[in-house]
mmCIF file of C-alpha atoms in Angstrom:
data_model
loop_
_atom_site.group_PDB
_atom_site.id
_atom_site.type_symbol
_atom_site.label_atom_id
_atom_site.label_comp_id
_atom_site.label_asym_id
_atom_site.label_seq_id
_atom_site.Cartn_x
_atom_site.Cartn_y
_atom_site.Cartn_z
ATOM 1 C CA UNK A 86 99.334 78.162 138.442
ATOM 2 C CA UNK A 87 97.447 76.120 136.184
ATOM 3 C CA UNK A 88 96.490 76.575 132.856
ATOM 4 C CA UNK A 89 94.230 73.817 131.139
ATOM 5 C CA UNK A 90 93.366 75.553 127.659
ATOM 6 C CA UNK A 91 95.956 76.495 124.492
ATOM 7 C CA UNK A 92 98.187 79.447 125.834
ATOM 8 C CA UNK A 93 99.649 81.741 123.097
ATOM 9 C CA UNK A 94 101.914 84.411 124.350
ATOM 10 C CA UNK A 95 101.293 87.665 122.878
ATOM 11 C CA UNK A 96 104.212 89.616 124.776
ATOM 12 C CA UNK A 97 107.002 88.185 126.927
ATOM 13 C CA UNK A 98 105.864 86.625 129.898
ATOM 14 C CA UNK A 99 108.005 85.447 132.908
ATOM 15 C CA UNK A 100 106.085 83.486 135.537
ATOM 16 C CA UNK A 101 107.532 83.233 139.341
ATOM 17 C CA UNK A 102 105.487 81.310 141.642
ATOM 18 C CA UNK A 103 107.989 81.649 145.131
ATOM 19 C CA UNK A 104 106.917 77.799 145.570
ATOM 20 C CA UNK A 105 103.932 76.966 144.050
ATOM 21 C CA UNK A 106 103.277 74.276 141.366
ATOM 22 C CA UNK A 107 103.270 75.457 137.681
ATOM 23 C CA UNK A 108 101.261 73.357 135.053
ATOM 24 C CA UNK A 109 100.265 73.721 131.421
ATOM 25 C CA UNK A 110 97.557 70.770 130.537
ATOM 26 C CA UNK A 111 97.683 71.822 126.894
ATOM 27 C CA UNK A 112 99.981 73.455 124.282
ATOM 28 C CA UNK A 113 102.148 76.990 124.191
ATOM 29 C CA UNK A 114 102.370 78.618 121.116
ATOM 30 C CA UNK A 115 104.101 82.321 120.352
ATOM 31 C CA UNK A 116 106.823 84.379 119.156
ATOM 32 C CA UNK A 117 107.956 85.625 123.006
ATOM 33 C CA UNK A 118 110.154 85.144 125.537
ATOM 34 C CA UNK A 119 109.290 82.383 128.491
ATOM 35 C CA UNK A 120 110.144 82.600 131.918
ATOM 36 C CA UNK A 121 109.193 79.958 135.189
ATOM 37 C CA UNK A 122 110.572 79.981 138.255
ATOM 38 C CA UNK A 123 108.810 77.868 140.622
ATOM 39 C CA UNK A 124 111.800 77.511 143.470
ATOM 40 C CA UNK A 125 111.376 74.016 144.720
ATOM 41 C CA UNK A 126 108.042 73.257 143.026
ATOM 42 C CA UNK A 127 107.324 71.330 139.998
ATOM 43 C CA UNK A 128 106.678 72.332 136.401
ATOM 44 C CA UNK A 129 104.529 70.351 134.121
ATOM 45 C CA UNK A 130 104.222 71.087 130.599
ATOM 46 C CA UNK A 131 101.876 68.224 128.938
ATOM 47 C CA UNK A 132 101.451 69.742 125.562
ATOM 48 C CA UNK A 133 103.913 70.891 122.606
ATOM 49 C CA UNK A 134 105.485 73.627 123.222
ATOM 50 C CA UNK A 135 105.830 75.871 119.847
ATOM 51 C CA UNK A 136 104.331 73.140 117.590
ATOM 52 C CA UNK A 137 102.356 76.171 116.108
ATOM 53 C CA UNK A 138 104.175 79.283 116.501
ATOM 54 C CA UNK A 139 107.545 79.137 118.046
ATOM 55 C CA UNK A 140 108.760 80.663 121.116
ATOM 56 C CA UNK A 141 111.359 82.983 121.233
ATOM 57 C CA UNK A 142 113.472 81.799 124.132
ATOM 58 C CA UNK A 143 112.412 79.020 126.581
ATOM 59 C CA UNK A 144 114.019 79.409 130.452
ATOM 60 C CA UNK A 145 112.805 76.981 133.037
ATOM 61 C CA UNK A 146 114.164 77.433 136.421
ATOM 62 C CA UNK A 147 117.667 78.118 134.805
ATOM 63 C CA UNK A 148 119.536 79.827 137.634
ATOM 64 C CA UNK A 149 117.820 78.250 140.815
ATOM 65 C CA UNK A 150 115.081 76.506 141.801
ATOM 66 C CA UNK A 151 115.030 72.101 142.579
ATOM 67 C CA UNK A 152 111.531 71.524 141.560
ATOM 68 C CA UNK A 153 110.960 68.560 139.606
ATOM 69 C CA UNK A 154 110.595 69.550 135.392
ATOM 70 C CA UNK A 155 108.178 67.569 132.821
ATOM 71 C CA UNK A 156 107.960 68.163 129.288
ATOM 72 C CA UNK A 157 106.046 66.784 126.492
ATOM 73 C CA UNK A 158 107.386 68.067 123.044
ATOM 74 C CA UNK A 159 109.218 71.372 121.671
ATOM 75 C CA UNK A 160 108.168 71.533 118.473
ATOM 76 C CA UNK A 161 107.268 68.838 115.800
ATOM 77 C CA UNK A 162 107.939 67.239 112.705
ATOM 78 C CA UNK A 163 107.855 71.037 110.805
ATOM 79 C CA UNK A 164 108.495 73.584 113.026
ATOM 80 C CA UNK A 165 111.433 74.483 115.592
ATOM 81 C CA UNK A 166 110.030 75.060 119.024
ATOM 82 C CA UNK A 167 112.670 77.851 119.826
ATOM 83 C CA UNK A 168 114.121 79.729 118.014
ATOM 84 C CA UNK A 169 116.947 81.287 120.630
ATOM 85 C CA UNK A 170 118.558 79.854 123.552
ATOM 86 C CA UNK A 171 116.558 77.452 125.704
ATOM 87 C CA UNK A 172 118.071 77.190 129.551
ATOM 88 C CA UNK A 173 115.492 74.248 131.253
ATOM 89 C CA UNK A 174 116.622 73.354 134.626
ATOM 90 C CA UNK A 175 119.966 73.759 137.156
ATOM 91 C CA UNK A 176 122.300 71.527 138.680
ATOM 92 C CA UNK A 177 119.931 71.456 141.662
ATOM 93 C CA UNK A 178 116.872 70.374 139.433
ATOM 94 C CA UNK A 179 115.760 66.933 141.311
ATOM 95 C CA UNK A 180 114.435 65.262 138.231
ATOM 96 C CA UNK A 181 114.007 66.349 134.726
ATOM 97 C CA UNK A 182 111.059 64.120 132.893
ATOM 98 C CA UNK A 183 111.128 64.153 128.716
ATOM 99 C CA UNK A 184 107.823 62.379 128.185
ATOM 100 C CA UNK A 185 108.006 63.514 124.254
ATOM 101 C CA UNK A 186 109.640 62.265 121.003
ATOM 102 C CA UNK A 187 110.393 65.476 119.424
ATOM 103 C CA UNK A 188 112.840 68.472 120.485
ATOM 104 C CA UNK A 189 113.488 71.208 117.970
ATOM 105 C CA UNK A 190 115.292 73.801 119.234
ATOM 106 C CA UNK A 191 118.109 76.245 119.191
ATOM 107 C CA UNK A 192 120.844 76.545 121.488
ATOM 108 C CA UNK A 193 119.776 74.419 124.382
ATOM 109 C CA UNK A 194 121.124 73.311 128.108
ATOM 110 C CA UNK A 195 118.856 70.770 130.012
ATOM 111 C CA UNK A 196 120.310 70.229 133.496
ATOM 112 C CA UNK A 197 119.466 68.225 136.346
ATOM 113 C CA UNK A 198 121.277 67.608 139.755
ATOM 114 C CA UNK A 199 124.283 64.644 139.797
ATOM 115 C CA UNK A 200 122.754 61.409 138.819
ATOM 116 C CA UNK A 201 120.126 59.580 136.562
ATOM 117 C CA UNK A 202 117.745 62.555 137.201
ATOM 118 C CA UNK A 203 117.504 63.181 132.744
ATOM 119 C CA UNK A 204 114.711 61.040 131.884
ATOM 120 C CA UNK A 205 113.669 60.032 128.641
ATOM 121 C CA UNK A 206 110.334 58.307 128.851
ATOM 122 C CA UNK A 207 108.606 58.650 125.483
ATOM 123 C CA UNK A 208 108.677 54.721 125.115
ATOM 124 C CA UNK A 209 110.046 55.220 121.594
ATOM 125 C CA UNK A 210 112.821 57.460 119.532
ATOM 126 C CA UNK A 211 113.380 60.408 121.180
ATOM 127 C CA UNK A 212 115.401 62.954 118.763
ATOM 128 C CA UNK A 213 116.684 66.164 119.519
ATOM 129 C CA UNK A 214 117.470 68.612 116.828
ATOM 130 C CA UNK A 215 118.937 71.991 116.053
ATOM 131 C CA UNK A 216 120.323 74.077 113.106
ATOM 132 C CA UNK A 217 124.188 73.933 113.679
ATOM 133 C CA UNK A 218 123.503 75.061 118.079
ATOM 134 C CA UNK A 219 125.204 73.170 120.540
ATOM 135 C CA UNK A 220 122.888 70.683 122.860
ATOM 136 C CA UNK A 221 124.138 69.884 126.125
ATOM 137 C CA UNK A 222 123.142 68.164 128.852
ATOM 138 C CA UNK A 223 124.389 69.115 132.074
ATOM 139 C CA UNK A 224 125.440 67.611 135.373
ATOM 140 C CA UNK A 225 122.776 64.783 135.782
ATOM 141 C CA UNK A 226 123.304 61.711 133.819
ATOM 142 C CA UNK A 227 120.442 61.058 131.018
ATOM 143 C CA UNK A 228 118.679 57.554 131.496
ATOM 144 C CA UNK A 229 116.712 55.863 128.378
ATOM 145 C CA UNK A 230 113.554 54.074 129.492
ATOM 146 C CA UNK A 231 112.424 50.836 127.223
ATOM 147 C CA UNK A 232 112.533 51.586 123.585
ATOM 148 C CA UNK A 233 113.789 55.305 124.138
ATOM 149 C CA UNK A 234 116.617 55.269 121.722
ATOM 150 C CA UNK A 235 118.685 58.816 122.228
ATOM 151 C CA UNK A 236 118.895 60.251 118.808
ATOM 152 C CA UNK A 237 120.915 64.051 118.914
ATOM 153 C CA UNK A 238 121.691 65.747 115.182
ATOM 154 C CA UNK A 239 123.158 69.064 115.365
ATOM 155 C CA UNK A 240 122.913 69.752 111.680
ATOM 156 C CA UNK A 241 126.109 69.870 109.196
ATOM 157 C CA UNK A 242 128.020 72.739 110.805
ATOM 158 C CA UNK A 243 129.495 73.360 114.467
ATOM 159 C CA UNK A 244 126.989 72.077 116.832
ATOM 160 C CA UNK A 245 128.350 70.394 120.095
ATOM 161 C CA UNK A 246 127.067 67.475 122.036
ATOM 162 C CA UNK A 247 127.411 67.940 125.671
ATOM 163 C CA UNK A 248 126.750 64.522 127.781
ATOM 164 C CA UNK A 249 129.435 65.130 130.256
ATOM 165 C CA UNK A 250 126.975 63.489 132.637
ATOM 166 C CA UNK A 251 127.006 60.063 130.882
ATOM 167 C CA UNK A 252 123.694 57.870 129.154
ATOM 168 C CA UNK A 253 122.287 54.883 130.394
ATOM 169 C CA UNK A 254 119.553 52.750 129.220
ATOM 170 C CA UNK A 255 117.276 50.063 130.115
ATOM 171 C CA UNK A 256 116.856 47.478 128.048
ATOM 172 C CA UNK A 257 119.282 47.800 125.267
ATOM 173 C CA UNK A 258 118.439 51.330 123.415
ATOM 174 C CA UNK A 259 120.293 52.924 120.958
ATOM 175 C CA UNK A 260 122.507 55.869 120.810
ATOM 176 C CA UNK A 261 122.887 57.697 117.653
ATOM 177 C CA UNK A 262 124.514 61.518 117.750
ATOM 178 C CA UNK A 263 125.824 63.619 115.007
ATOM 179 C CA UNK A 264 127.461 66.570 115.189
ATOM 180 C CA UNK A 265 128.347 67.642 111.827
ATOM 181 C CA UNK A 266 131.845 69.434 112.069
ATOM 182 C CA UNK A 267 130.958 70.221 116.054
ATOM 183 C CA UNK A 268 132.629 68.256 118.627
ATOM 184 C CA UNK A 269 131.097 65.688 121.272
ATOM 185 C CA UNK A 270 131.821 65.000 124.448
ATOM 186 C CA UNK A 271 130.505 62.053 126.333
ATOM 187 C CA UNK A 272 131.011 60.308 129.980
ATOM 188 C CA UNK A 273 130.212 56.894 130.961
ATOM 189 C CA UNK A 274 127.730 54.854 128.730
ATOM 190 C CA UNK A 275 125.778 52.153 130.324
ATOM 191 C CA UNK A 276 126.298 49.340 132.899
ATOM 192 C CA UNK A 277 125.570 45.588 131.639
ATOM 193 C CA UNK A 278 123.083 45.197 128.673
ATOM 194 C CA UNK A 279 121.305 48.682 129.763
ATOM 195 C CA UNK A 280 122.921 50.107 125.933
ATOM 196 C CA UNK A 281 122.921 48.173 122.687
ATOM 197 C CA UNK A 282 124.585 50.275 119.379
ATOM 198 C CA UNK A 283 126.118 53.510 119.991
ATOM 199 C CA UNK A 284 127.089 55.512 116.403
ATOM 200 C CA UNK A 285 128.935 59.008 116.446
ATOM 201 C CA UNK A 286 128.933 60.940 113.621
ATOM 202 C CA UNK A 287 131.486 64.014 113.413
ATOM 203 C CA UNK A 288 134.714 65.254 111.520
ATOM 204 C CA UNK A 289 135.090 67.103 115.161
ATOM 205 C CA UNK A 290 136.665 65.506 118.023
ATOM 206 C CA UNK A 291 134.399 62.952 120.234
ATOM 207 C CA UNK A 292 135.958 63.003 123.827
ATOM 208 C CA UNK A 293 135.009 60.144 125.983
ATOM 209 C CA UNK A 294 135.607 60.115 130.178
ATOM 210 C CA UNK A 295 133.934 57.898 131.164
ATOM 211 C CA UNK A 296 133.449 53.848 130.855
ATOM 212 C CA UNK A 297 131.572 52.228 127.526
ATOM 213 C CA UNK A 298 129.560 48.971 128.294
ATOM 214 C CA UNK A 299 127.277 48.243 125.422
ATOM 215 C CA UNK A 300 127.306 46.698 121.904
ATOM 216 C CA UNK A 301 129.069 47.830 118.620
ATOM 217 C CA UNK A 302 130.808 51.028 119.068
ATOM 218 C CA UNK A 303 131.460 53.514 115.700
ATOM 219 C CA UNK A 304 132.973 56.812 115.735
ATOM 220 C CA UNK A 305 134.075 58.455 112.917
ATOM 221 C CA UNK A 306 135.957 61.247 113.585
ATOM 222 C CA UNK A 307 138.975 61.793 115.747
ATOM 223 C CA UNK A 308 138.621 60.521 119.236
ATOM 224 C CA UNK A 309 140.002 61.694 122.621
ATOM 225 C CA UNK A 310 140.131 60.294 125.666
ATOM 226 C CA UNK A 311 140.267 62.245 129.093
ATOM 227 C CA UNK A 312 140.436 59.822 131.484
ATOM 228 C CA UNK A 313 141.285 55.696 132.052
ATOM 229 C CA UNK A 314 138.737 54.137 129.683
ATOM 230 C CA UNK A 315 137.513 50.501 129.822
ATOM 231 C CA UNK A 316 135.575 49.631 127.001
ATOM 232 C CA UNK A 317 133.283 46.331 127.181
ATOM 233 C CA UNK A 318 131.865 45.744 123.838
ATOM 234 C CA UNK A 319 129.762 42.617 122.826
ATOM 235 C CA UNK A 320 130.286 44.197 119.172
ATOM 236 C CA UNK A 321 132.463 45.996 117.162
ATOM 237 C CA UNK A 322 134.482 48.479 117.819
ATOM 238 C CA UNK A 323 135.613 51.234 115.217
ATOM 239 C CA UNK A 324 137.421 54.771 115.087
ATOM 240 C CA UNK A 325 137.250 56.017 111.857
ATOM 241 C CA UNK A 326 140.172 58.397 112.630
ATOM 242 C CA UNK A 327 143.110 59.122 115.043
ATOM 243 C CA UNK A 328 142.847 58.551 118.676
ATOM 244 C CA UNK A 329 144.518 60.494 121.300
ATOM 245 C CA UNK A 330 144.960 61.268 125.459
ATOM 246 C CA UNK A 331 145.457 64.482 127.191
#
């Protein structure tokens, strides 16, 4: 399937190719629900996504299905891309590809098989956003290219950040997430000088399991810690609150 022109979805559509390649050269705009399955073939999505109008629900490949995923934006500087639950990707996904700067969503899960198959490649600050919905990123670990600092708010309320899967970087991005009163939970952050400043922002519990190599560390709320830790800082390192094992 391939689609070159501005697609606006005037009922729900659910699109199942059985193996066959699935791109969208330009944007998606409309108040539906939206469906691919491609099995093992890839999706490419090189416009915004909702920028316009914004989708109801957004489900790429959610339940099966390895083909490679690449997104440009969901939704921009005004408007939320989805309003309900987006599902993009499963934990057999081969590679998921975030070529944009801007994700505005709801609820989201964007999963990817085990290892640095989450790729931020916008080549600048790449923020994703929601109104008090969780964001999680599941399985595979998420990997910063140059200058793609990882920037997740949640809003004020109880909005979880879900990077069980770890973040790495390339040459020294940033990590800035805050959850309001939601909780985060993180794995291992970056090997060598791939990280620079990570800042977590909550009055909910951050709990890390995995390994911290970076620069100055800052979390303000309470902070567990599920597994043996080694922290390798080349800058400060502050909890703002209690700190705790289980």
């Amino acid at each position: 399937i391939d689609i070159n022109d501005a697609t606006n979805l005037g009922t729900a559509v659910a699109l199942t190719t059985g193996g066959g390649t699935v791109n969208f050269a330009s944007t998606i705009d409309g108040a539906q629900n939206f469906d691919i399955s491609s099995s093992g073939a890839a999706v490419t999505i090189t416009g915004t996504i909702g920028g316009d109008v914004p989708l109801a629900t957004l489900d790429i490949n959610d339940s099966s299905g390895a083909g490679a995923i690449s997104l440009k934006d969901i939704g921009d500087t005004d408007t939320q891309g989805v309003t309900g639950t987006s599902n993009i990707g499963n934990d057999t996904t081969l590679t998921l590809d975030l070529g944009g700067t801007t994700y505005k969503t709801d609820a989201v899960t964007y999963t990817t098989k085990a290892g640095e198959n989450i790729d931020l490649t916008g080549g600048s600050d790449t923020t994703f956003t929601t109104s008090n919905d969780a964001i999680t990123f599941g399985t595979g670990t998420l990997e910063m290219s140059n200058g793609s600092n990882l920037i997740i708010d949640t809003g004020t309320g109880g909005g979880s950040i879900n990077l069980l899967g770890g973040v790495m970087g390339t040459s020294s991005e940033n990590i800035t997430l805050t959850a309001g009163t939601g909780t985060v939970a993180i794995g291992a952050i970056g090997t060598g000088s791939e990280v620079a400043d990570v800042t977590i922002t909550s009055t909910g519990a951050t709990t890390f399991s995995g390994d911290f190599n970076g620069g100055a560390l800052t979390n303000s709320g309470p902070v567990i810690v599920s597994s043996d830790v080694d922290i390798v800082s080349t800058g400060a390192v502050n909890f703002g609150s209690t700190l705790d094992s289980n």
